[in-house]
Amino acid sequence: MTHMLTATDLSAAYSGIHALRGVSLAVSEGEFVALIGPNGAGKSTLLNCLSGVVRPTGGSIRFNGEELVGTAPWHVSRKGLLQVPEGRQILANLTVRENLELGATALSGRHSAYTLERINNLFPILAERREQRAGSLSGGQQQMLAIGRALMGGPRLLLLDEPSLGLAPVIVVQVLAALRSLNAEGLTILLVEQNARQALDSTDRAYVIEQGRVVHEGVSSELAKDPAVIAHYLGQGKTAKH
Ligand SMILES: Nc1ncnc2c1ncn2[C@@H]1O[C@H](COP(=O)(O)OP(=O)(O)OP(=O)(O)O)[C@@H](O)[C@H]1O
Ligand SMILES: [Mg+2]
């Protein structure tokens, strides 16, 4: 299997404080991969390195054979590596439709397999609320909009940073189901998720990172049975992070 994305020995630091210490990770075309780990482990830093928002201090990131380190974020997104950022970052004063249309700016001539119609089928509430201000949507609806906006940009690989954060459990189930259906239709996904149990239940493979290092990796269903993973990440009461 050829890897779509390969990060090798990636390191990153903020003012000399190490956030990533030699992380290697690979995602193959069509895979749904989870990245889990405690607060401050470096999950967001890793996604931000992949999307070009944070510049790594060492290592390499190859996307479809091309080196990405040093590439500006807008350029990375034009290659089809698109991130749904933590906190959604939708434009509250624009309508749902306008937010979705903005997502298409990442295309720059490329084609997106995800038309408005397809996104509306995935999240019918976005069609119903099309002309409303995005700021008037609920948290779950805003998350759906953030995902829809990224889809409009024609992702070949979609990165998501804790899409379930702050959402009611029933909405989390809906969002994860939508991601699984996107993956089943062929979209490659790398998901950072606070809820390790749900992340392992939804994905093919997973990486566990701690203090900037990969400490476990493997098939999600096997990691979910690994006593060390259960003890540290899947124990009772270890579901919410805030
Ligand atoms: N902008 C920043 N400036 C300084 N330090 C930062 C910055 N962003 C993250 N850090 C530090 O880098 C380390 C990794 O943070 P990161 O946000 O990547 O972790 P995370 O796994 O995403 O955590 P969380 O689960 O809380 O989202 C932490 O020690 C954090 O305090
Ligand atoms: Mg984070």
PDB file of C-alpha atoms and ligand atoms in Angstrom:
ATOM      1  CA  MET A   1       0.000   0.000   0.000  1.00  0.00           C
ATOM      2  CA  THR A   2       1.399   3.394  -0.894  1.00  0.00           C
ATOM      3  CA  HIS A   3       1.231   6.064   1.732  1.00  0.00           C
ATOM      4  CA  MET A   4      -0.552   9.267   0.881  1.00  0.00           C
ATOM      5  CA  LEU A   5       1.026  11.066   3.817  1.00  0.00           C
ATOM      6  CA  THR A   6       4.262  10.247   5.573  1.00  0.00           C
ATOM      7  CA  ALA A   7       5.654  12.279   8.448  1.00  0.00           C
ATOM      8  CA  THR A   8       9.136  11.205   9.461  1.00  0.00           C
ATOM      9  CA  ASP A   9      10.955  12.124  12.661  1.00  0.00           C
ATOM     10  CA  LEU A  10       9.004  15.326  13.016  1.00  0.00           C
ATOM     11  CA  SER A  11       9.941  17.730  15.777  1.00  0.00           C
ATOM     12  CA  ALA A  12       8.439  21.071  16.753  1.00  0.00           C
ATOM     13  CA  ALA A  13       8.994  23.580  19.519  1.00  0.00           C
ATOM     14  CA  TYR A  14       7.481  26.783  20.847  1.00  0.00           C
ATOM     15  CA  SER A  15      10.124  29.230  22.136  1.00  0.00           C
ATOM     16  CA  GLY A  16      12.478  26.347  22.801  1.00  0.00           C
ATOM     17  CA  ILE A  17       9.837  24.178  24.521  1.00  0.00           C
ATOM     18  CA  HIS A  18       9.588  20.850  22.707  1.00  0.00           C
ATOM     19  CA  ALA A  19       6.092  19.917  21.591  1.00  0.00           C
ATOM     20  CA  LEU A  20       7.005  17.115  19.136  1.00  0.00           C
ATOM     21  CA  ARG A  21      10.064  14.940  19.646  1.00  0.00           C
ATOM     22  CA  GLY A  22      10.565  12.786  16.585  1.00  0.00           C
ATOM     23  CA  VAL A  23       7.079  11.738  15.525  1.00  0.00           C
ATOM     24  CA  SER A  24       6.663   9.417  12.560  1.00  0.00           C
ATOM     25  CA  LEU A  25       3.249   8.676  11.136  1.00  0.00           C
ATOM     26  CA  ALA A  26       1.816   7.468   7.859  1.00  0.00           C
ATOM     27  CA  VAL A  27      -1.645   7.527   6.341  1.00  0.00           C
ATOM     28  CA  SER A  28      -2.547   5.479   3.276  1.00  0.00           C
ATOM     29  CA  GLU A  29      -5.125   6.407   0.698  1.00  0.00           C
ATOM     30  CA  GLY A  30      -8.623   5.500   1.906  1.00  0.00           C
ATOM     31  CA  GLU A  31      -7.644   5.047   5.551  1.00  0.00           C
ATOM     32  CA  PHE A  32      -9.389   6.521   8.570  1.00  0.00           C
ATOM     33  CA  VAL A  33      -6.689   7.104  11.181  1.00  0.00           C
ATOM     34  CA  ALA A  34      -7.066   8.424  14.726  1.00  0.00           C
ATOM     35  CA  LEU A  35      -4.562  10.386  16.766  1.00  0.00           C
ATOM     36  CA  ILE A  36      -5.252  10.234  20.484  1.00  0.00           C
ATOM     37  CA  GLY A  37      -3.398  11.259  23.623  1.00  0.00           C
ATOM     38  CA  PRO A  38      -3.703  13.408  26.732  1.00  0.00           C
ATOM     39  CA  ASN A  39      -3.891  17.210  26.909  1.00  0.00           C
ATOM     40  CA  GLY A  40      -0.702  18.854  25.774  1.00  0.00           C
ATOM     41  CA  ALA A  41       0.608  15.675  24.083  1.00  0.00           C
ATOM     42  CA  GLY A  42       1.235  17.522  20.821  1.00  0.00           C
ATOM     43  CA  LYS A  43      -1.795  16.397  18.790  1.00  0.00           C
ATOM     44  CA  SER A  44      -2.756  19.859  17.538  1.00  0.00           C
ATOM     45  CA  THR A  45       0.891  20.723  16.945  1.00  0.00           C
ATOM     46  CA  LEU A  46       1.239  17.641  14.757  1.00  0.00           C
ATOM     47  CA  LEU A  47      -1.859  18.489  12.690  1.00  0.00           C
ATOM     48  CA  ASN A  48      -0.702  22.094  12.417  1.00  0.00           C
ATOM     49  CA  CYS A  49       2.686  20.932  11.127  1.00  0.00           C
ATOM     50  CA  LEU A  50       0.944  18.787   8.513  1.00  0.00           C
ATOM     51  CA  SER A  51      -1.251  21.678   7.361  1.00  0.00           C
ATOM     52  CA  GLY A  52       1.669  24.128   7.335  1.00  0.00           C
ATOM     53  CA  VAL A  53       0.395  26.315  10.186  1.00  0.00           C
ATOM     54  CA  VAL A  54       3.336  25.372  12.432  1.00  0.00           C
ATOM     55  CA  ARG A  55       6.771  24.960  10.902  1.00  0.00           C
ATOM     56  CA  PRO A  56       8.537  21.886  12.239  1.00  0.00           C
ATOM     57  CA  THR A  57      12.070  22.285  13.583  1.00  0.00           C
ATOM     58  CA  GLY A  58      13.091  18.972  12.049  1.00  0.00           C
ATOM     59  CA  GLY A  59      11.888  16.036  10.036  1.00  0.00           C
ATOM     60  CA  SER A  60       9.980  15.586   6.831  1.00  0.00           C
ATOM     61  CA  ILE A  61       6.361  15.544   5.659  1.00  0.00           C
ATOM     62  CA  ARG A  62       5.624  13.979   2.307  1.00  0.00           C
ATOM     63  CA  PHE A  63       2.188  14.246   0.739  1.00  0.00           C
ATOM     64  CA  ASN A  64       1.683  12.260  -2.460  1.00  0.00           C
ATOM     65  CA  GLY A  65       5.443  12.144  -2.839  1.00  0.00           C
ATOM     66  CA  GLU A  66       6.018  15.879  -2.404  1.00  0.00           C
ATOM     67  CA  GLU A  67       7.879  17.450   0.520  1.00  0.00           C
ATOM     68  CA  LEU A  68       5.604  19.819   2.439  1.00  0.00           C
ATOM     69  CA  VAL A  69       7.868  21.276   5.133  1.00  0.00           C
ATOM     70  CA  GLY A  70       8.210  24.983   4.435  1.00  0.00           C
ATOM     71  CA  THR A  71       5.051  25.142   2.306  1.00  0.00           C
ATOM     72  CA  ALA A  72       2.602  27.872   3.313  1.00  0.00           C
ATOM     73  CA  PRO A  73      -0.788  26.737   4.676  1.00  0.00           C
ATOM     74  CA  TRP A  74      -2.834  28.049   1.725  1.00  0.00           C
ATOM     75  CA  HIS A  75      -0.529  26.182  -0.622  1.00  0.00           C
ATOM     76  CA  VAL A  76      -0.886  22.997   1.397  1.00  0.00           C
ATOM     77  CA  SER A  77      -4.677  23.279   1.253  1.00  0.00           C
ATOM     78  CA  ARG A  78      -4.535  23.760  -2.520  1.00  0.00           C
ATOM     79  CA  LYS A  79      -2.808  20.402  -2.735  1.00  0.00           C
ATOM     80  CA  GLY A  80      -5.892  18.863  -1.123  1.00  0.00           C
ATOM     81  CA  LEU A  81      -4.583  18.518   2.426  1.00  0.00           C
ATOM     82  CA  LEU A  82      -7.334  20.301   4.311  1.00  0.00           C
ATOM     83  CA  GLN A  83      -7.750  20.872   8.017  1.00  0.00           C
ATOM     84  CA  VAL A  84     -10.897  21.447  10.029  1.00  0.00           C
ATOM     85  CA  PRO A  85      -9.298  23.504  12.789  1.00  0.00           C
ATOM     86  CA  GLU A  86      -9.924  23.126  16.495  1.00  0.00           C
ATOM     87  CA  GLY A  87     -12.723  25.505  17.471  1.00  0.00           C
ATOM     88  CA  ARG A  88     -14.265  25.330  13.964  1.00  0.00           C
ATOM     89  CA  GLN A  89     -13.378  28.939  12.992  1.00  0.00           C
ATOM     90  CA  ILE A  90     -16.453  29.537  10.901  1.00  0.00           C
ATOM     91  CA  LEU A  91     -17.308  33.130   9.995  1.00  0.00           C
ATOM     92  CA  ALA A  92     -20.214  33.940  12.286  1.00  0.00           C
ATOM     93  CA  ASN A  93     -21.491  36.979  10.377  1.00  0.00           C
ATOM     94  CA  LEU A  94     -21.647  35.216   7.035  1.00  0.00           C
ATOM     95  CA  THR A  95     -24.446  32.856   6.100  1.00  0.00           C
ATOM     96  CA  VAL A  96     -24.112  29.104   6.016  1.00  0.00           C
ATOM     97  CA  ARG A  97     -24.034  29.237   2.209  1.00  0.00           C
ATOM     98  CA  GLU A  98     -21.334  31.923   2.169  1.00  0.00           C
ATOM     99  CA  ASN A  99     -19.190  29.921   4.574  1.00  0.00           C
ATOM    100  CA  LEU A 100     -19.494  26.875   2.332  1.00  0.00           C
ATOM    101  CA  GLU A 101     -18.670  28.927  -0.763  1.00  0.00           C
ATOM    102  CA  LEU A 102     -15.531  30.248   0.937  1.00  0.00           C
ATOM    103  CA  GLY A 103     -14.379  26.662   1.375  1.00  0.00           C
ATOM    104  CA  ALA A 104     -14.203  26.329  -2.394  1.00  0.00           C
ATOM    105  CA  THR A 105     -11.392  28.914  -2.553  1.00  0.00           C
ATOM    106  CA  ALA A 106      -8.971  26.114  -1.605  1.00  0.00           C
ATOM    107  CA  LEU A 107      -9.754  24.476  -4.941  1.00  0.00           C
ATOM    108  CA  SER A 108      -7.905  26.979  -7.150  1.00  0.00           C
ATOM    109  CA  GLY A 109      -8.825  25.194 -10.323  1.00  0.00           C
ATOM    110  CA  ARG A 110      -9.015  21.688  -8.891  1.00  0.00           C
ATOM    111  CA  HIS A 111     -12.282  19.795  -8.810  1.00  0.00           C
ATOM    112  CA  SER A 112     -14.057  18.808  -5.589  1.00  0.00           C
ATOM    113  CA  ALA A 113     -15.916  15.532  -5.466  1.00  0.00           C
ATOM    114  CA  TYR A 114     -18.006  17.184  -2.746  1.00  0.00           C
ATOM    115  CA  THR A 115     -20.655  19.385  -4.285  1.00  0.00           C
ATOM    116  CA  LEU A 116     -23.055  21.528  -2.264  1.00  0.00           C
ATOM    117  CA  GLU A 117     -25.690  18.915  -2.981  1.00  0.00           C
ATOM    118  CA  ARG A 118     -23.577  16.138  -1.554  1.00  0.00           C
ATOM    119  CA  ILE A 119     -22.775  18.178   1.558  1.00  0.00           C
ATOM    120  CA  ASN A 120     -26.452  19.013   1.996  1.00  0.00           C
ATOM    121  CA  ASN A 121     -27.267  15.308   1.793  1.00  0.00           C
ATOM    122  CA  LEU A 122     -24.655  14.569   4.419  1.00  0.00           C
ATOM    123  CA  PHE A 123     -25.843  17.350   6.731  1.00  0.00           C
ATOM    124  CA  PRO A 124     -29.446  18.229   5.768  1.00  0.00           C
ATOM    125  CA  ILE A 125     -29.582  20.866   8.501  1.00  0.00           C
ATOM    126  CA  LEU A 126     -27.095  22.966   6.500  1.00  0.00           C
ATOM    127  CA  ALA A 127     -29.539  23.069   3.582  1.00  0.00           C
ATOM    128  CA  GLU A 128     -32.361  24.091   5.907  1.00  0.00           C
ATOM    129  CA  ARG A 129     -30.262  26.870   7.445  1.00  0.00           C
ATOM    130  CA  ARG A 130     -28.576  27.923   4.224  1.00  0.00           C
ATOM    131  CA  GLU A 131     -29.429  31.644   4.444  1.00  0.00           C
ATOM    132  CA  GLN A 132     -28.992  31.995   8.202  1.00  0.00           C
ATOM    133  CA  ARG A 133     -25.980  33.580   9.866  1.00  0.00           C
ATOM    134  CA  ALA A 134     -23.497  30.862  10.746  1.00  0.00           C
ATOM    135  CA  GLY A 135     -23.223  32.390  14.221  1.00  0.00           C
ATOM    136  CA  SER A 136     -26.848  31.492  14.895  1.00  0.00           C
ATOM    137  CA  LEU A 137     -26.187  27.756  14.504  1.00  0.00           C
ATOM    138  CA  SER A 138     -25.762  25.412  17.451  1.00  0.00           C
ATOM    139  CA  GLY A 139     -22.288  24.085  18.242  1.00  0.00           C
ATOM    140  CA  GLY A 140     -22.994  20.795  16.486  1.00  0.00           C
ATOM    141  CA  GLN A 141     -24.347  22.538  13.405  1.00  0.00           C
ATOM    142  CA  GLN A 142     -21.282  24.803  13.325  1.00  0.00           C
ATOM    143  CA  GLN A 143     -19.078  21.720  13.410  1.00  0.00           C
ATOM    144  CA  MET A 144     -21.016  20.256  10.497  1.00  0.00           C
ATOM    145  CA  LEU A 145     -20.538  23.552   8.660  1.00  0.00           C
ATOM    146  CA  ALA A 146     -16.793  23.509   9.359  1.00  0.00           C
ATOM    147  CA  ILE A 147     -16.596  19.982   7.920  1.00  0.00           C
ATOM    148  CA  GLY A 148     -18.778  20.988   4.955  1.00  0.00           C
ATOM    149  CA  ARG A 149     -16.566  23.995   4.276  1.00  0.00           C
ATOM    150  CA  ALA A 150     -13.455  21.794   4.212  1.00  0.00           C
ATOM    151  CA  LEU A 151     -15.221  19.360   1.854  1.00  0.00           C
ATOM    152  CA  MET A 152     -15.953  22.224  -0.554  1.00  0.00           C
ATOM    153  CA  GLY A 153     -12.179  22.644  -0.837  1.00  0.00           C
ATOM    154  CA  GLY A 154     -11.773  19.215  -2.433  1.00  0.00           C
ATOM    155  CA  PRO A 155      -9.849  17.315   0.253  1.00  0.00           C
ATOM    156  CA  ARG A 156      -7.725  14.339  -0.668  1.00  0.00           C
ATOM    157  CA  LEU A 157      -6.833  14.082   2.998  1.00  0.00           C
ATOM    158  CA  LEU A 158      -9.000  15.651   5.683  1.00  0.00           C
ATOM    159  CA  LEU A 159      -7.478  16.548   9.057  1.00  0.00           C
ATOM    160  CA  LEU A 160      -9.821  17.176  11.963  1.00  0.00           C
ATOM    161  CA  ASP A 161      -8.827  18.512  15.375  1.00  0.00           C
ATOM    162  CA  GLU A 162     -11.260  17.398  18.066  1.00  0.00           C
ATOM    163  CA  PRO A 163     -14.502  17.909  16.146  1.00  0.00           C
ATOM    164  CA  SER A 164     -16.508  16.564  19.077  1.00  0.00           C
ATOM    165  CA  LEU A 165     -15.204  19.092  21.594  1.00  0.00           C
ATOM    166  CA  GLY A 166     -18.046  20.629  23.571  1.00  0.00           C
ATOM    167  CA  LEU A 167     -20.781  18.798  21.670  1.00  0.00           C
ATOM    168  CA  ALA A 168     -23.634  16.815  23.211  1.00  0.00           C
ATOM    169  CA  PRO A 169     -23.064  13.024  23.027  1.00  0.00           C
ATOM    170  CA  VAL A 170     -25.887  12.514  20.521  1.00  0.00           C
ATOM    171  CA  ILE A 171     -24.310  15.088  18.182  1.00  0.00           C
ATOM    172  CA  VAL A 172     -20.863  13.514  18.592  1.00  0.00           C
ATOM    173  CA  VAL A 173     -22.357  10.229  17.373  1.00  0.00           C
ATOM    174  CA  GLN A 174     -23.812  12.032  14.330  1.00  0.00           C
ATOM    175  CA  VAL A 175     -20.554  13.767  13.475  1.00  0.00           C
ATOM    176  CA  LEU A 176     -18.539  10.546  13.769  1.00  0.00           C
ATOM    177  CA  ALA A 177     -21.126   8.700  11.664  1.00  0.00           C
ATOM    178  CA  ALA A 178     -20.794  11.391   8.981  1.00  0.00           C
ATOM    179  CA  LEU A 179     -17.006  10.982   9.014  1.00  0.00           C
ATOM    180  CA  ARG A 180     -17.340   7.204   8.723  1.00  0.00           C
ATOM    181  CA  SER A 181     -19.654   7.571   5.756  1.00  0.00           C
ATOM    182  CA  LEU A 182     -17.258  10.023   4.077  1.00  0.00           C
ATOM    183  CA  ASN A 183     -14.462   7.518   4.635  1.00  0.00           C
ATOM    184  CA  ALA A 184     -16.599   4.675   3.291  1.00  0.00           C
ATOM    185  CA  GLU A 185     -17.054   6.746   0.125  1.00  0.00           C
ATOM    186  CA  GLY A 186     -13.282   7.003  -0.216  1.00  0.00           C
ATOM    187  CA  LEU A 187     -12.142  10.057   1.737  1.00  0.00           C
ATOM    188  CA  THR A 188      -8.866   9.643   3.648  1.00  0.00           C
ATOM    189  CA  ILE A 189      -9.146  11.058   7.174  1.00  0.00           C
ATOM    190  CA  LEU A 190      -6.783  11.798  10.068  1.00  0.00           C
ATOM    191  CA  LEU A 191      -8.804  12.562  13.189  1.00  0.00           C
ATOM    192  CA  VAL A 192      -7.597  13.981  16.500  1.00  0.00           C
ATOM    193  CA  GLU A 193     -10.123  12.975  19.079  1.00  0.00           C
ATOM    194  CA  GLN A 194     -10.381  13.489  22.817  1.00  0.00           C
ATOM    195  CA  ASN A 195     -12.684  10.533  23.254  1.00  0.00           C
ATOM    196  CA  ALA A 196     -10.305   7.626  22.769  1.00  0.00           C
ATOM    197  CA  ARG A 197     -13.005   4.962  22.929  1.00  0.00           C
ATOM    198  CA  GLN A 198     -15.105   6.524  20.192  1.00  0.00           C
ATOM    199  CA  ALA A 199     -12.024   7.289  18.117  1.00  0.00           C
ATOM    200  CA  LEU A 200     -10.850   3.665  18.249  1.00  0.00           C
ATOM    201  CA  ASP A 201     -14.364   2.415  17.493  1.00  0.00           C
ATOM    202  CA  SER A 202     -14.621   4.603  14.381  1.00  0.00           C
ATOM    203  CA  THR A 203     -11.203   4.263  12.749  1.00  0.00           C
ATOM    204  CA  ASP A 204      -8.996   1.687  11.000  1.00  0.00           C
ATOM    205  CA  ARG A 205      -5.711   2.536  12.715  1.00  0.00           C
ATOM    206  CA  ALA A 206      -4.569   4.810  15.476  1.00  0.00           C
ATOM    207  CA  TYR A 207      -1.546   6.517  16.969  1.00  0.00           C
ATOM    208  CA  VAL A 208      -1.306   7.383  20.637  1.00  0.00           C
ATOM    209  CA  ILE A 209       0.982  10.284  21.406  1.00  0.00           C
ATOM    210  CA  GLU A 210       2.278  11.455  24.739  1.00  0.00           C
ATOM    211  CA  GLN A 211       4.710  14.260  25.446  1.00  0.00           C
ATOM    212  CA  GLY A 212       5.477  14.698  21.779  1.00  0.00           C
ATOM    213  CA  ARG A 213       6.223  11.025  21.051  1.00  0.00           C
ATOM    214  CA  VAL A 214       4.269   8.148  19.542  1.00  0.00           C
ATOM    215  CA  VAL A 215       3.842   5.633  22.383  1.00  0.00           C
ATOM    216  CA  HIS A 216       1.432   3.183  20.704  1.00  0.00           C
ATOM    217  CA  GLU A 217       0.306   2.598  17.154  1.00  0.00           C
ATOM    218  CA  GLY A 218      -1.668  -0.086  15.418  1.00  0.00           C
ATOM    219  CA  VAL A 219      -5.013  -1.340  14.252  1.00  0.00           C
ATOM    220  CA  SER A 220      -7.696   0.535  16.232  1.00  0.00           C
ATOM    221  CA  SER A 221      -9.666  -2.556  17.228  1.00  0.00           C
ATOM    222  CA  GLU A 222      -6.468  -4.146  18.562  1.00  0.00           C
ATOM    223  CA  LEU A 223      -5.355  -1.043  20.428  1.00  0.00           C
ATOM    224  CA  ALA A 224      -8.790  -0.951  22.049  1.00  0.00           C
ATOM    225  CA  LYS A 225      -7.987  -4.382  23.550  1.00  0.00           C
ATOM    226  CA  ASP A 226      -4.411  -3.563  24.571  1.00  0.00           C
ATOM    227  CA  PRO A 227      -4.193  -3.529  28.393  1.00  0.00           C
ATOM    228  CA  ALA A 228      -1.725  -0.607  28.419  1.00  0.00           C
ATOM    229  CA  VAL A 229      -4.015   1.463  26.215  1.00  0.00           C
ATOM    230  CA  ILE A 230      -7.062   0.505  28.256  1.00  0.00           C
ATOM    231  CA  ALA A 231      -5.330   1.428  31.508  1.00  0.00           C
ATOM    232  CA  HIS A 232      -4.169   4.822  30.306  1.00  0.00           C
ATOM    233  CA  TYR A 233      -6.783   5.962  27.815  1.00  0.00           C
ATOM    234  CA  LEU A 234      -9.897   3.862  28.055  1.00  0.00           C
ATOM    235  CA  GLY A 235     -10.300   3.574  31.817  1.00  0.00           C
ATOM    236  CA  GLN A 236     -13.557   4.438  33.486  1.00  0.00           C
ATOM    237  CA  GLY A 237     -14.270   8.101  33.866  1.00  0.00           C
ATOM    238  CA  LYS A 238     -11.617   9.026  31.287  1.00  0.00           C
ATOM    239  CA  THR A 239     -13.984  10.350  28.696  1.00  0.00           C
ATOM    240  CA  ALA A 240     -14.126  14.124  28.981  1.00  0.00           C
ATOM    241  CA  LYS A 241     -11.009  16.259  29.056  1.00  0.00           C
ATOM    242  CA  HIS A 242     -12.229  19.592  30.348  1.00  0.00           C
TER     243      HIS A 242
HETATM  244  N1  LIG B   1       1.206  28.561  20.636  1.00  0.00           N
HETATM  245  C1  LIG B   1       1.874  27.917  21.593  1.00  0.00           C
HETATM  246  N2  LIG B   1       2.859  28.545  22.304  1.00  0.00           N
HETATM  247  C2  LIG B   1       3.548  27.905  23.261  1.00  0.00           C
HETATM  248  N3  LIG B   1       3.358  26.621  23.611  1.00  0.00           N
HETATM  249  C3  LIG B   1       2.398  25.952  22.948  1.00  0.00           C
HETATM  250  C4  LIG B   1       1.606  26.549  21.917  1.00  0.00           C
HETATM  251  N4  LIG B   1       0.731  25.625  21.463  1.00  0.00           N
HETATM  252  C5  LIG B   1       0.963  24.503  22.162  1.00  0.00           C
HETATM  253  N5  LIG B   1       1.947  24.683  23.066  1.00  0.00           N
HETATM  254  C6  LIG B   1       2.511  23.667  23.967  1.00  0.00           C
HETATM  255  O1  LIG B   1       2.942  22.580  23.171  1.00  0.00           O
HETATM  256  C7  LIG B   1       2.588  21.341  23.775  1.00  0.00           C
HETATM  257  C8  LIG B   1       1.692  20.555  22.828  1.00  0.00           C
HETATM  258  O2  LIG B   1       0.458  21.265  22.692  1.00  0.00           O
HETATM  259  P1  LIG B   1      -0.693  20.820  21.701  1.00  0.00           P
HETATM  260  O3  LIG B   1      -1.685  21.907  21.689  1.00  0.00           O
HETATM  261  O4  LIG B   1      -0.096  20.394  20.428  1.00  0.00           O
HETATM  262  O5  LIG B   1      -1.272  19.535  22.464  1.00  0.00           O
HETATM  263  P2  LIG B   1      -2.647  18.757  22.259  1.00  0.00           P
HETATM  264  O6  LIG B   1      -2.288  17.316  22.318  1.00  0.00           O
HETATM  265  O7  LIG B   1      -3.347  19.248  21.063  1.00  0.00           O
HETATM  266  O8  LIG B   1      -3.458  19.133  23.574  1.00  0.00           O
HETATM  267  P3  LIG B   1      -5.038  19.319  23.823  1.00  0.00           P
HETATM  268  O9  LIG B   1      -5.572  17.934  24.037  1.00  0.00           O
HETATM  269  O10 LIG B   1      -5.119  20.129  25.052  1.00  0.00           O
HETATM  270  O11 LIG B   1      -5.636  19.982  22.620  1.00  0.00           O
HETATM  271  C9  LIG B   1       1.933  21.688  25.108  1.00  0.00           C
HETATM  272  O12 LIG B   1       2.927  21.643  26.100  1.00  0.00           O
HETATM  273  C10 LIG B   1       1.446  23.099  24.890  1.00  0.00           C
HETATM  274  O13 LIG B   1       1.417  23.791  26.115  1.00  0.00           O
HETATM  275 MG    MG B   2      -5.168  20.144  20.754  1.00  0.00          MG
END
